[in-house]
Structure formats: structure tokens, C-alpha cells
GROMACS .gro file of C-alpha atoms in nm:
model
  480
    1MET     CA    1  -1.358   1.057  -1.321
    2LYS     CA    2  -1.266   0.802  -1.087
    3ILE     CA    3  -1.703   0.641  -1.128
    4LEU     CA    4  -1.840   0.318  -1.188
    5LEU     CA    5  -2.122   0.319  -1.404
    6VAL     CA    6  -2.229  -0.086  -1.364
    7LEU     CA    7  -2.444  -0.164  -1.674
    8ALA     CA    8  -2.745  -0.474  -1.764
    9ALA     CA    9  -2.795  -0.685  -2.018
   10VAL     CA   10  -3.150  -0.544  -2.208
   11GLY     CA   11  -3.319  -0.800  -2.358
   12LEU     CA   12  -3.056  -1.009  -2.512
   13CYS     CA   13  -3.182  -1.315  -2.575
   14TRP     CA   14  -3.529  -1.137  -2.700
   15ALA     CA   15  -3.543  -0.871  -2.885
   16GLN     CA   16  -3.740  -0.598  -2.717
   17TYR     CA   17  -3.555  -0.278  -2.579
   18ASN     CA   18  -3.854  -0.044  -2.520
   19PRO     CA   19  -3.912   0.017  -2.191
   20HIS     CA   20  -4.235   0.175  -2.265
   21THR     CA   21  -4.175   0.499  -2.086
   22LYS     CA   22  -4.404   0.792  -2.139
   23PRO     CA   23  -4.316   1.099  -2.365
   24GLY     CA   24  -4.038   1.277  -2.209
   25ARG     CA   25  -3.981   1.014  -1.979
   26THR     CA   26  -3.682   0.848  -1.955
   27SER     CA   27  -3.552   0.664  -1.605
   28ILE     CA   28  -3.703   0.446  -1.372
   29VAL     CA   29  -3.643   0.374  -0.990
   30HIS     CA   30  -3.574   0.088  -0.798
   31LEU     CA   31  -3.808   0.128  -0.524
   32PHE     CA   32  -3.653  -0.180  -0.319
   33GLU     CA   33  -3.861  -0.326  -0.057
   34TRP     CA   34  -4.137  -0.028  -0.102
   35ARG     CA   35  -4.480  -0.156   0.074
   36TRP     CA   36  -4.753  -0.154  -0.272
   37ALA     CA   37  -4.960   0.096  -0.112
   38ASP     CA   38  -4.692   0.333  -0.079
   39ILE     CA   39  -4.539   0.297  -0.383
   40ALA     CA   40  -4.923   0.411  -0.538
   41LEU     CA   41  -4.881   0.690  -0.341
   42GLU     CA   42  -4.509   0.834  -0.454
   43CYS     CA   43  -4.618   0.720  -0.840
   44GLU     CA   44  -4.880   0.922  -0.754
   45ARG     CA   45  -4.762   1.253  -0.463
   46TYR     CA   46  -4.343   1.230  -0.612
   47LEU     CA   47  -4.304   1.015  -0.913
   48GLY     CA   48  -4.509   1.143  -1.187
   49PRO     CA   49  -4.532   1.482  -1.107
   50ASN     CA   50  -4.151   1.531  -1.103
   51GLY     CA   51  -4.064   1.248  -1.458
   52PHE     CA   52  -4.003   0.911  -1.366
   53GLY     CA   53  -4.147   0.743  -1.580
   54GLY     CA   54  -4.107   0.392  -1.358
   55VAL     CA   55  -4.052   0.210  -1.074
   56GLN     CA   56  -3.851  -0.145  -1.069
   57ILE     CA   57  -4.051  -0.345  -0.750
   58SER     CA   58  -3.969  -0.619  -0.482
   59PRO     CA   59  -4.109  -0.961  -0.612
   60PRO     CA   60  -4.424  -1.011  -0.578
   61SER     CA   61  -4.476  -1.371  -0.573
   62GLU     CA   62  -4.559  -1.561  -0.282
   63ASN     CA   63  -4.203  -1.686  -0.053
   64ILE     CA   64  -4.046  -1.880   0.213
   65ILE     CA   65  -4.134  -1.682   0.538
   66ILE     CA   66  -3.740  -1.665   0.696
   67THR     CA   67  -3.719  -1.634   1.082
   68ASN     CA   68  -3.305  -1.743   1.149
   69PRO     CA   69  -3.197  -1.481   1.002
   70TRP     CA   70  -3.478  -1.316   1.017
   71ARG     CA   71  -3.710  -1.183   0.779
   72PRO     CA   72  -3.397  -1.107   0.485
   73TRP     CA   73  -3.447  -0.910   0.229
   74TRP     CA   74  -3.296  -1.211   0.029
   75GLU     CA   75  -3.666  -1.447   0.081
   76ARG     CA   76  -3.840  -1.226  -0.146
   77TYR     CA   77  -3.529  -1.425  -0.427
   78GLN     CA   78  -3.708  -1.787  -0.301
   79PRO     CA   79  -4.042  -1.851  -0.401
   80VAL     CA   80  -4.275  -2.128  -0.320
   81SER     CA   81  -4.562  -2.000  -0.604
   82TYR     CA   82  -4.643  -1.772  -0.842
   83LYS     CA   83  -4.976  -1.638  -0.631
   84LEU     CA   84  -4.962  -1.214  -0.534
   85CYS     CA   85  -4.843  -1.137  -0.160
   86THR     CA   86  -4.571  -1.118   0.004
   87ARG     CA   87  -4.546  -0.879   0.264
   88SER     CA   88  -4.541  -0.572   0.009
   89GLY     CA   89  -4.887  -0.661   0.016
   90ASN     CA   90  -5.219  -0.893  -0.167
   91GLU     CA   91  -5.335  -0.888  -0.460
   92ASP     CA   92  -5.605  -0.696  -0.442
   93GLU     CA   93  -5.302  -0.424  -0.380
   94PHE     CA   94  -5.103  -0.466  -0.631
   95ARG     CA   95  -5.361  -0.407  -0.852
   96ASN     CA   96  -5.478  -0.127  -0.740
   97MET     CA   97  -5.097   0.015  -0.736
   98VAL     CA   98  -5.014  -0.099  -1.120
   99THR     CA   99  -5.327   0.086  -1.184
  100ARG     CA  100  -5.283   0.383  -1.034
  101CYS     CA  101  -4.930   0.401  -1.092
  102ASN     CA  102  -4.990   0.410  -1.495
  103ASN     CA  103  -5.293   0.655  -1.446
  104VAL     CA  104  -5.011   0.889  -1.375
  105GLY     CA  105  -4.788   0.782  -1.675
  106VAL     CA  106  -4.595   0.570  -1.410
  107HIS     CA  107  -4.518   0.215  -1.522
  108ILE     CA  108  -4.452  -0.113  -1.329
  109TYR     CA  109  -4.099  -0.301  -1.366
  110VAL     CA  110  -4.141  -0.678  -1.187
  111ASP     CA  111  -3.872  -0.835  -1.064
  112ALA     CA  112  -3.957  -1.198  -1.154
  113VAL     CA  113  -3.785  -1.490  -0.961
  114VAL     CA  114  -3.841  -1.759  -1.254
  115ASN     CA  115  -3.514  -1.965  -1.287
  116HIS     CA  116  -3.573  -2.121  -0.933
  117MET     CA  117  -3.822  -2.205  -0.564
  118CYS     CA  118  -3.700  -2.180  -0.254
  119GLY     CA  119  -3.382  -2.325  -0.046
  120ALA     CA  120  -3.340  -2.706  -0.105
  121GLY     CA  121  -3.338  -2.685   0.312
  122ALA     CA  122  -3.590  -2.486   0.357
  123GLY     CA  123  -3.833  -2.791   0.493
  124SER     CA  124  -4.203  -2.839   0.472
  125GLY     CA  125  -4.531  -2.660   0.559
  126SER     CA  126  -4.733  -2.364   0.492
  127GLY     CA  127  -4.480  -2.174   0.513
  128GLY     CA  128  -4.514  -1.909   0.327
  129THR     CA  129  -4.633  -1.510   0.267
  130CYS     CA  130  -4.986  -1.656   0.191
  131GLY     CA  131  -5.032  -1.979   0.304
  132SER     CA  132  -4.900  -2.169   0.010
  133TYR     CA  133  -4.812  -2.522   0.107
  134PHE     CA  134  -4.481  -2.673  -0.035
  135ASN     CA  135  -4.213  -2.920   0.050
  136ALA     CA  136  -3.905  -2.840  -0.027
  137GLN     CA  137  -3.733  -3.169   0.022
  138THR     CA  138  -3.983  -3.363  -0.185
  139GLU     CA  139  -3.969  -3.078  -0.439
  140ASP     CA  140  -4.371  -3.080  -0.464
  141PHE     CA  141  -4.485  -2.687  -0.520
  142PRO     CA  142  -4.879  -2.747  -0.510
  143ALA     CA  143  -5.000  -2.429  -0.601
  144VAL     CA  144  -4.817  -2.395  -0.868
  145PRO     CA  145  -4.798  -2.675  -0.914
  146PHE     CA  146  -4.434  -2.837  -0.952
  147SER     CA  147  -4.290  -3.195  -0.854
  148GLY     CA  148  -4.001  -3.338  -0.842
  149TRP     CA  149  -3.958  -3.419  -1.234
  150ASP     CA  150  -3.966  -2.990  -1.288
  151PHE     CA  151  -3.634  -2.945  -1.123
  152ASN     CA  152  -3.257  -3.014  -1.281
  153ASP     CA  153  -3.131  -3.284  -1.032
  154GLY     CA  154  -3.050  -3.522  -1.320
  155LYS     CA  155  -2.889  -3.244  -1.522
  156CYS     CA  156  -2.592  -3.119  -1.297
  157LYS     CA  157  -2.281  -3.366  -1.318
  158THR     CA  158  -2.116  -3.222  -0.969
  159GLY     CA  159  -2.136  -3.397  -0.624
  160SER     CA  160  -2.313  -3.179  -0.450
  161GLY     CA  161  -2.560  -3.110  -0.716
  162GLU     CA  162  -2.474  -2.702  -0.656
  163ILE     CA  163  -2.326  -2.456  -0.829
  164GLU     CA  164  -1.851  -2.537  -0.773
  165ASN     CA  165  -1.695  -2.362  -1.113
  166TYR     CA  166  -1.868  -2.103  -1.162
  167ASN     CA  167  -1.636  -2.066  -1.466
  168ASP     CA  168  -1.768  -2.329  -1.586
  169PRO     CA  169  -2.103  -2.249  -1.789
  170TYR     CA  170  -2.329  -2.598  -1.776
  171GLN     CA  171  -2.310  -2.614  -1.375
  172VAL     CA  172  -2.363  -2.203  -1.348
  173ARG     CA  173  -2.644  -2.327  -1.563
  174ASP     CA  174  -2.756  -2.636  -1.459
  175CYS     CA  175  -2.710  -2.686  -1.085
  176ARG     CA  176  -2.815  -2.546  -0.824
  177LEU     CA  177  -2.730  -2.162  -0.652
  178VAL     CA  178  -2.646  -2.155  -0.290
  179SER     CA  179  -2.852  -2.435  -0.300
  180LEU     CA  180  -3.200  -2.304  -0.483
  181LEU     CA  181  -3.403  -2.533  -0.645
  182ASP     CA  182  -3.354  -2.490  -0.962
  183LEU     CA  183  -3.586  -2.548  -1.260
  184ALA     CA  184  -3.557  -2.803  -1.539
  185LEU     CA  185  -3.688  -2.466  -1.731
  186GLU     CA  186  -3.590  -2.699  -2.103
  187LYS     CA  187  -3.941  -2.876  -2.076
  188ASP     CA  188  -4.270  -2.694  -2.246
  189TYR     CA  189  -4.453  -2.774  -1.911
  190VAL     CA  190  -4.179  -2.521  -1.691
  191ARG     CA  191  -4.174  -2.247  -1.875
  192SER     CA  192  -4.565  -2.279  -1.952
  193LYS     CA  193  -4.628  -2.232  -1.551
  194ILE     CA  194  -4.355  -1.939  -1.564
  195ALA     CA  195  -4.555  -1.769  -1.837
  196GLU     CA  196  -4.814  -1.804  -1.723
  197TYR     CA  197  -4.728  -1.619  -1.400
  198MET     CA  198  -4.617  -1.338  -1.609
  199ASN     CA  199  -4.870  -1.286  -1.884
  200TYR     CA  200  -5.075  -1.253  -1.565
  201LEU     CA  201  -4.894  -0.939  -1.424
  202ILE     CA  202  -4.975  -0.873  -1.796
  203ASP     CA  203  -5.254  -0.881  -1.822
  204ILE     CA  204  -5.266  -0.704  -1.433
  205GLY     CA  205  -5.103  -0.382  -1.637
  206VAL     CA  206  -4.699  -0.422  -1.581
  207ALA     CA  207  -4.441  -0.255  -1.842
  208GLY     CA  208  -4.175  -0.494  -1.865
  209PHE     CA  209  -3.932  -0.743  -1.646
  210ARG     CA  210  -3.588  -0.778  -1.498
  211ILE     CA  211  -3.523  -1.121  -1.529
  212ASP     CA  212  -3.347  -1.248  -1.181
  213ALA     CA  213  -3.102  -1.515  -1.200
  214SER     CA  214  -3.069  -1.474  -1.624
  215LYS     CA  215  -2.700  -1.590  -1.593
  216HIS     CA  216  -2.779  -1.920  -1.504
  217MET     CA  217  -3.085  -2.006  -1.740
  218TRP     CA  218  -2.970  -2.095  -2.099
  219PRO     CA  219  -3.043  -1.810  -2.379
  220GLY     CA  220  -3.262  -2.094  -2.511
  221ASP     CA  221  -3.449  -2.130  -2.236
  222MET     CA  222  -3.539  -1.742  -2.170
  223LYS     CA  223  -3.635  -1.723  -2.548
  224ALA     CA  224  -3.902  -1.993  -2.537
  225PHE     CA  225  -4.135  -1.919  -2.178
  226LEU     CA  226  -4.065  -1.481  -2.334
  227ASP     CA  227  -4.184  -1.707  -2.679
  228LYS     CA  228  -4.488  -1.690  -2.488
  229LEU     CA  229  -4.580  -1.355  -2.369
  230LYS     CA  230  -4.815  -1.179  -2.403
  231ASN     CA  231  -4.843  -0.806  -2.538
  232LEU     CA  232  -4.863  -0.518  -2.307
  233ASN     CA  233  -5.272  -0.421  -2.195
  234THR     CA  234  -5.370  -0.196  -2.457
  235GLN     CA  235  -5.582   0.020  -2.139
  236TRP     CA  236  -5.214   0.191  -2.076
  237PHE     CA  237  -4.977   0.113  -2.363
  238SER     CA  238  -5.015   0.065  -2.765
  239SER     CA  239  -5.165  -0.226  -3.010
  240GLY     CA  240  -4.858  -0.465  -3.016
  241SER     CA  241  -4.609  -0.343  -2.738
  242LYS     CA  242  -4.452  -0.561  -2.630
  243PRO     CA  243  -4.315  -0.616  -2.247
  244PHE     CA  244  -3.971  -0.536  -2.161
  245ILE     CA  245  -3.750  -0.767  -2.065
  246TYR     CA  246  -3.433  -0.659  -1.898
  247GLN     CA  247  -3.135  -0.924  -1.732
  248GLU     CA  248  -2.876  -0.864  -1.447
  249VAL     CA  249  -2.578  -0.994  -1.688
  250ILE     CA  250  -2.332  -0.744  -1.475
  251ASP     CA  251  -2.098  -0.642  -1.729
  252LEU     CA  252  -1.871  -0.428  -1.510
  253GLY     CA  253  -1.656  -0.282  -1.739
  254GLY     CA  254  -1.400  -0.378  -1.543
  255GLU     CA  255  -1.277  -0.010  -1.519
  256PRO     CA  256  -1.382   0.284  -1.360
  257ILE     CA  257  -1.443   0.531  -1.581
  258LYS     CA  258  -1.146   0.875  -1.633
  259SER     CA  259  -1.119   1.139  -1.808
  260SER     CA  260  -1.222   0.949  -2.154
  261GLU     CA  261  -1.555   1.097  -2.381
  262ASN     CA  262  -1.592   0.723  -2.533
  263TRP     CA  263  -1.747   0.619  -2.265
  264GLY     CA  264  -1.981   0.440  -2.366
  265GLU     CA  265  -2.014   0.264  -2.681
  266GLY     CA  266  -1.690   0.429  -2.787
  267TRP     CA  267  -1.530   0.124  -2.451
  268GLY     CA  268  -1.667  -0.173  -2.630
  269LEU     CA  269  -1.948  -0.165  -2.440
  270MET     CA  270  -2.302  -0.302  -2.517
  271PRO     CA  271  -2.532  -0.065  -2.815
  272SER     CA  272  -2.683   0.250  -2.559
  273ASP     CA  273  -3.018   0.049  -2.678
  274LYS     CA  274  -2.959  -0.219  -2.526
  275ALA     CA  275  -2.825  -0.119  -2.187
  276LEU     CA  276  -3.020  -0.093  -1.862
  277VAL     CA  277  -2.735   0.142  -1.668
  278PHE     CA  278  -2.740   0.234  -1.293
  279VAL     CA  279  -2.428   0.316  -1.017
  280ASP     CA  280  -2.537   0.021  -0.744
  281ASN     CA  281  -2.832  -0.221  -0.666
  282HIS     CA  282  -3.019  -0.422  -0.440
  283ASP     CA  283  -2.718  -0.727  -0.479
  284ASN     CA  284  -2.359  -0.488  -0.476
  285GLN     CA  285  -2.475  -0.231  -0.241
  286ARG     CA  286  -2.438  -0.519   0.063
  287GLY     CA  287  -2.126  -0.687  -0.182
  288HIS     CA  288  -2.334  -0.942  -0.335
  289GLY     CA  289  -2.258  -1.014  -0.648
  290ALA     CA  290  -1.954  -0.777  -0.857
  291GLY     CA  291  -1.794  -0.459  -0.781
  292GLY     CA  292  -1.764  -0.532  -0.462
  293ALA     CA  293  -1.527  -0.232  -0.245
  294SER     CA  294  -1.591   0.031  -0.626
  295VAL     CA  295  -1.950   0.024  -0.619
  296LEU     CA  296  -2.126   0.309  -0.462
  297THR     CA  297  -2.370   0.375  -0.309
  298PHE     CA  298  -2.608   0.597  -0.037
  299TRP     CA  299  -2.340   0.546   0.245
  300ASP     CA  300  -2.109   0.737   0.037
  301PRO     CA  301  -2.352   1.018  -0.122
  302ARG     CA  302  -2.084   1.240  -0.177
  303GLN     CA  303  -1.938   1.035  -0.449
  304TYR     CA  304  -2.244   0.814  -0.553
  305LYS     CA  305  -2.499   1.214  -0.616
  306MET     CA  306  -2.161   1.273  -0.842
  307ALA     CA  307  -2.182   0.914  -0.966
  308THR     CA  308  -2.556   0.931  -1.039
  309GLY     CA  309  -2.526   1.256  -1.185
  310PHE     CA  310  -2.315   1.239  -1.474
  311MET     CA  311  -2.501   0.868  -1.542
  312LEU     CA  312  -2.849   1.124  -1.585
  313ALA     CA  313  -2.621   1.394  -1.762
  314HIS     CA  314  -2.489   1.099  -2.054
  315PRO     CA  315  -2.623   1.018  -2.313
  316TYR     CA  316  -2.607   0.598  -2.282
  317GLY     CA  317  -2.813   0.384  -2.170
  318PHE     CA  318  -3.124   0.371  -2.037
  319THR     CA  319  -3.130   0.446  -1.647
  320ARG     CA  320  -3.253   0.387  -1.332
  321VAL     CA  321  -3.182   0.533  -1.014
  322MET     CA  322  -3.194   0.334  -0.712
  323SER     CA  323  -3.430   0.363  -0.319
  324SER     CA  324  -3.286   0.175  -0.046
  325PHE     CA  325  -3.328   0.141   0.348
  326TRP     CA  326  -3.095   0.147   0.609
  327TRP     CA  327  -2.965  -0.105   0.823
  328PRO     CA  328  -2.733  -0.163   1.128
  329ARG     CA  329  -2.375  -0.266   0.886
  330ASP     CA  330  -2.140  -0.448   1.108
  331PHE     CA  331  -1.848  -0.480   0.932
  332GLN     CA  332  -1.618  -0.762   1.055
  333ASN     CA  333  -1.302  -0.931   0.857
  334GLY     CA  334  -1.349  -0.726   0.588
  335LYS     CA  335  -1.724  -0.858   0.559
  336ASP     CA  336  -2.077  -0.673   0.678
  337ILE     CA  337  -2.181  -0.969   0.904
  338ASN     CA  338  -2.520  -0.793   0.870
  339ASP     CA  339  -2.577  -0.794   0.446
  340TRP     CA  340  -2.912  -1.009   0.521
  341VAL     CA  341  -3.118  -0.757   0.711
  342GLY     CA  342  -3.462  -0.707   0.557
  343PRO     CA  343  -3.626  -0.431   0.478
  344PRO     CA  344  -3.780  -0.159   0.805
  345SER     CA  345  -3.987  -0.379   0.994
  346PHE     CA  346  -4.261  -0.412   1.353
  347GLU     CA  347  -4.145  -0.670   1.569
  348ASP     CA  348  -4.399  -0.924   1.369
  349GLY     CA  349  -4.163  -0.838   1.041
  350THR     CA  350  -4.450  -0.638   0.888
  351THR     CA  351  -4.266  -0.364   0.645
  352LYS     CA  352  -4.345  -0.019   0.783
  353PRO     CA  353  -4.471   0.203   0.541
  354VAL     CA  354  -4.275   0.524   0.431
  355THR     CA  355  -4.272   0.851   0.562
  356ILE     CA  356  -4.238   1.212   0.437
  357ASN     CA  357  -4.079   1.426   0.603
  358PRO     CA  358  -4.196   1.815   0.606
  359ASP     CA  359  -3.855   1.851   0.410
  360THR     CA  360  -4.056   1.602   0.117
  361THR     CA  361  -3.736   1.326   0.306
  362CYS     CA  362  -3.897   1.008   0.416
  363GLY     CA  363  -3.858   0.812   0.751
  364ASN     CA  364  -3.839   0.487   0.914
  365ASP     CA  365  -3.526   0.390   0.874
  366TRP     CA  366  -3.590   0.475   0.421
  367VAL     CA  367  -3.298   0.658   0.249
  368CYS     CA  368  -3.483   0.703  -0.094
  369GLU     CA  369  -3.205   0.818  -0.260
  370HIS     CA  370  -3.489   0.950  -0.564
  371ARG     CA  371  -3.594   1.180  -0.350
  372TRP     CA  372  -3.235   1.358  -0.300
  373ARG     CA  373  -3.268   1.695  -0.412
  374GLN     CA  374  -2.959   1.629  -0.732
  375ILE     CA  375  -3.114   1.295  -0.767
  376ARG     CA  376  -3.468   1.446  -0.884
  377ASN     CA  377  -3.292   1.700  -1.023
  378MET     CA  378  -3.073   1.565  -1.272
  379VAL     CA  379  -3.319   1.314  -1.332
  380ILE     CA  380  -3.614   1.619  -1.416
  381PHE     CA  381  -3.223   1.756  -1.668
  382ARG     CA  382  -3.199   1.371  -1.836
  383ASN     CA  383  -3.560   1.463  -1.984
  384VAL     CA  384  -3.558   1.793  -2.068
  385VAL     CA  385  -3.172   1.688  -2.243
  386ASP     CA  386  -3.335   1.393  -2.419
  387GLY     CA  387  -3.215   1.293  -2.796
  388GLN     CA  388  -2.973   1.606  -2.756
  389PRO     CA  389  -2.622   1.497  -2.854
  390PHE     CA  390  -2.299   1.463  -2.615
  391SER     CA  391  -2.111   1.765  -2.654
  392ASN     CA  392  -1.873   2.004  -2.538
  393TRP     CA  393  -1.606   1.764  -2.363
  394TRP     CA  394  -1.381   1.923  -2.177
  395ASP     CA  395  -1.113   1.769  -1.969
  396ASN     CA  396  -0.796   1.919  -1.724
  397ASN     CA  397  -0.652   1.539  -1.748
  398SER     CA  398  -0.731   1.458  -1.440
  399ASN     CA  399  -1.070   1.469  -1.264
  400GLN     CA  400  -1.238   1.823  -1.320
  401VAL     CA  401  -1.443   1.723  -1.620
  402ALA     CA  402  -1.777   1.870  -1.828
  403PHE     CA  403  -1.950   1.833  -2.088
  404GLY     CA  404  -2.277   1.936  -2.303
  405ARG     CA  405  -2.611   1.738  -2.460
  406GLY     CA  406  -2.622   1.983  -2.745
  407ASN     CA  407  -2.790   2.321  -2.707
  408LYS     CA  408  -3.074   2.247  -2.355
  409GLY     CA  409  -2.786   2.102  -2.125
  410PHE     CA  410  -2.475   2.154  -1.985
  411ILE     CA  411  -2.281   1.941  -1.667
  412VAL     CA  412  -1.899   2.018  -1.410
  413PHE     CA  413  -1.787   1.823  -1.138
  414ASN     CA  414  -1.487   1.816  -1.016
  415ASN     CA  415  -1.337   1.530  -0.842
  416ASP     CA  416  -0.973   1.705  -0.787
  417ASP     CA  417  -0.838   1.834  -0.419
  418TRP     CA  418  -0.795   2.190  -0.561
  419TYR     CA  419  -1.004   2.499  -0.642
  420MET     CA  420  -1.177   2.514  -1.016
  421ASN     CA  421  -1.192   2.824  -1.158
  422ILE     CA  422  -1.261   2.762  -1.578
  423ASN     CA  423  -1.420   2.986  -1.883
  424LEU     CA  424  -1.588   2.662  -2.111
  425ASN     CA  425  -1.797   2.649  -2.451
  426THR     CA  426  -2.201   2.570  -2.261
  427GLY     CA  427  -2.339   2.495  -2.628
  428LEU     CA  428  -2.621   2.723  -2.429
  429PRO     CA  429  -2.832   3.079  -2.547
  430ALA     CA  430  -2.674   3.343  -2.389
  431GLY     CA  431  -2.871   3.380  -2.019
  432THR     CA  432  -2.872   3.363  -1.664
  433TYR     CA  433  -2.987   2.933  -1.530
  434CYS     CA  434  -2.983   2.808  -1.200
  435ASP     CA  435  -2.778   2.575  -1.093
  436VAL     CA  436  -2.989   2.274  -0.974
  437ILE     CA  437  -2.740   2.098  -0.844
  438SER     CA  438  -2.680   2.309  -0.537
  439GLY     CA  439  -3.037   2.463  -0.555
  440GLN     CA  440  -3.351   2.508  -0.816
  441LYS     CA  441  -3.589   2.740  -1.052
  442GLU     CA  442  -3.862   2.843  -0.832
  443GLY     CA  443  -4.110   3.087  -0.983
  444ASN     CA  444  -3.839   3.317  -1.114
  445HIS     CA  445  -3.533   3.363  -0.858
  446CYS     CA  446  -3.297   3.075  -0.828
  447THR     CA  447  -3.233   2.894  -0.508
  448GLY     CA  448  -2.884   2.827  -0.575
  449ILE     CA  449  -2.576   2.935  -0.772
  450GLN     CA  450  -2.580   3.112  -1.090
  451VAL     CA  451  -2.454   3.079  -1.358
  452HIS     CA  452  -2.414   3.371  -1.641
  453ILE     CA  453  -2.341   3.280  -2.059
  454GLY     CA  454  -2.237   3.520  -2.300
  455ALA     CA  455  -2.336   3.535  -2.627
  456ASP     CA  456  -2.067   3.332  -2.682
  457GLY     CA  457  -2.175   3.026  -2.512
  458VAL     CA  458  -1.949   3.106  -2.262
  459ALA     CA  459  -1.985   3.084  -1.871
  460ASN     CA  460  -1.753   3.089  -1.592
  461PHE     CA  461  -1.829   2.802  -1.372
  462GLN     CA  462  -1.624   2.803  -1.000
  463ILE     CA  463  -1.655   2.460  -0.820
  464SER     CA  464  -1.435   2.453  -0.436
  465ASN     CA  465  -1.301   2.111  -0.352
  466GLN     CA  466  -1.480   2.166  -0.014
  467ALA     CA  467  -1.876   2.198  -0.186
  468GLU     CA  468  -2.095   1.940  -0.018
  469ASP     CA  469  -2.218   1.832  -0.365
  470PRO     CA  470  -1.855   1.950  -0.641
  471PHE     CA  471  -2.117   1.979  -0.941
  472ILE     CA  472  -2.289   2.195  -1.140
  473ALA     CA  473  -2.586   2.132  -1.391
  474ILE     CA  474  -2.787   2.408  -1.563
  475HIS     CA  475  -3.068   2.299  -1.863
  476VAL     CA  476  -3.300   2.542  -2.065
  477ASP     CA  477  -3.562   2.445  -1.816
  478ALA     CA  478  -3.381   2.667  -1.573
  479LYS     CA  479  -3.328   2.937  -1.720
  480LEU     CA  480  -3.381   3.226  -1.553
   0.00000   0.00000   0.00000
């Protein structure tokens, strides 16, 4: 399988690996740049009923408003305060979302931007999403408050103050990342302000945090502010629960998944209980960060659905599904010059709502991969087979592979250029099953391919290389 999955380190410098998803829920979805009001609705009408465990949200802290280019997605990663108002919504809408999602068993994970403030060239004024005053030139952020004392200018040893050599860990952690004002995280005051922000969110009811730009912080500094965090809100979490922390320290593992059944810990990857696994994220689907052209995204839907299916069927790691928005790609000299484009929005820059079409897909240029039948049904598959061992691996020494999850589920892929016709031991009880990729079980009938398993656990699988989705997945809850 020529598929690349990406891993993020989970809580490496702070032993907090429990995502606190409700029992029977095993995946989260990143609703990138969604409005809080739309996330609340999606939790109630779709994510809760379909077994999603949580939502990673875009940064909720006040950011600078950037108009050149016009309202890019990355303005959300340039904070000017820790007030809760962005183009996704205000604090009341944020609180409403957290409450409504928690109440249907879908938890909220915050993308926390705490390594830096806005860019050094951001000017001054009240150009933040809450209207807070700041002066980037003098490093004055009174709404926090941070002043020039709270930044790393004195520690960085490069002439420009920027990271000039990514192989030098001192530059990577003490200098500015693309001119972003680098916070002095060794100072207890700075650590306390960051912890204060994160604790405010914990009190509201969030379940955890993605720590943005964590490779640009010293592990000891990160541990220091994480040690100041409270336990989770007991209205929704058991007493003594610590927030789930994951850090985007990207490790591509170096190579694609071959016909190799020991992918995961057997490849020397981090232990399964400490890995967050995803096919793509908001950075690398735009060519930012690691991965380059090898990253699969919604732009390659056939391969992308297979990669996501493999990830969700395999027991390794804690899985995150991506939910994107469409933008007008324009490649010039191999680079997408529109990789900055922000979410679907009206002329004044306000984000468009996520509309739902009659066929349950999304409108207004929201891609909503998590609503694609194949991906939603594989999220459910992962829930059904949770706790079952990896079993019954088969491959043809090329790009046809199959494996099971104990006696609960089985999946088969044909990524070759020829027809597949094979009898395989599934490990499942005898009976007729509905393939959840081509369709699904509805009542007592199946809208897709039916798979017949004999008393010996063996079934015949035929998958055309021309099929829209050249893979089949069955599980015990899809037995007819």
C-alpha cells in the first residue's frame, strides 16, 4: 500500500495520553476554521449519532486581522491576546458549543497557540478580532499583558533574529519562526499567563489541547506551563482527569506503508498509546510542513479514502480525521500560490456557515470529508472493533492487502492495476455481511456489496481495479 500516514507526538514531555473520549468512541475530527455555532450543530446532528469522540477546533484566542493577503487561514496562528473572539465566534458562542458538544458525548480539543504572538511587522492599533490594542514593534500586548521583557530577543543568536538553521535546536527554540514574536517561555510570568489561558478553557469544559509549534519550545518550558494546568471540569469528566495534550512534532516515519504487517510500533514508531495518527492536516494539505507531494488529501479522493480507511481499521494510535474547505489552487513553478486562502467567507471577511445538502454533503465550499460515507462508516468500524487484536494479515507481495480485527471486523484493499479475486480467512462468524464502503446496512437490507462468510470463516472478495472505491470493509454490526 503506497500510503503515507503522519504521526504526531502525544504529550511527550507530560505524561497525559488519555483523550477522555466516551466509551465506544475512538476518533476525533478537525473541523478546520468552522464557526462555533456550526460545530455545536454538527455535534448534535451528526458527530454524536455517528460515534465521533471529539472535535479539534481552530485557535479560539484573539488574532490579528490580516488584509494582505485577504484574511488568510494563518491569521488564526498570530494571537494578540487570549480573549475568546475570532471569526469562528465570540466567547458566548464558544461556551455554548463546548456545552452542547459535551452533552452529546463529543469533546472539544483546542489548538493552542502559545509559542509566539503575531508577526514582528504587524504594526500597531486595535486590529485584533476582539478590538484589543497591540504594538508589535514595541512588543506591547496590554490585553494579556505582555511587554518587551516577555520575548526571546536577547536569547536568539542569529543576526536576523529569525531561525536560519533548522538543524540548530537553539535557533529552532530561541529565535523567531517566520518573524513571529517568540515568547520567553523560561519566565514564570509568561508560563503563568499561558496556563491561565488554558485553565480558563478547561473551566469552560474543553478536554485537551493541540500545542501548536511545540518543536519550537524547550520541553522543560512546555512541561512547566503544562504542570500548572487544572484537572478537567467534573461536570463532564471524572474527578482527577488531566487534559489530553498532543504536540505536532511531525514524524513521517520516512517511507510509505509497504506490504508490511508490522507497520506501527514494529517500524520503531512511538508506542501506540502515545501516538496521534492522521492522513493529512491543515498545514501539509497546503504543502506546508513535512511531507510535500507525498501527502494525500481530499484533492485525491480515491486514494485518500483508502488511506483513511487503512488508518481507521489499523489498531495503531489515536486517530484524527480531517475536515477541510475548498480553495482555488493555482500551481506556478510547482507551488500553490493560493495556499494562504482562508475559509469560505462573505466579502466583509465573515466566515460562511456550513450548509448541509439533501444528500448530507456540505455546501458553501466546505469539503466535510468526515461526512463522506466511506470515512464516516470507517469511524464506526473502528468503534466496533475497538480492543480487538490485529489479525489475519494477507498480501500478494504487491498492493493488495487485507487484515482483520479479531472476530469483529475485516478489511480488504486492491491498490493494484488488475482485478482482485481471492478467498480469504476473515476470522468472522459465518453469515452475510454488508460492505460499509460501497453502502451500509439499513434495517435488514444492504445498500452495497454483500459478503458471504462460510462456517470456516472464509469469504470470497472480488474488487475491480476500476472500482470507485477499491476496498471492502465488514464488521459484526453490519451483519444481515
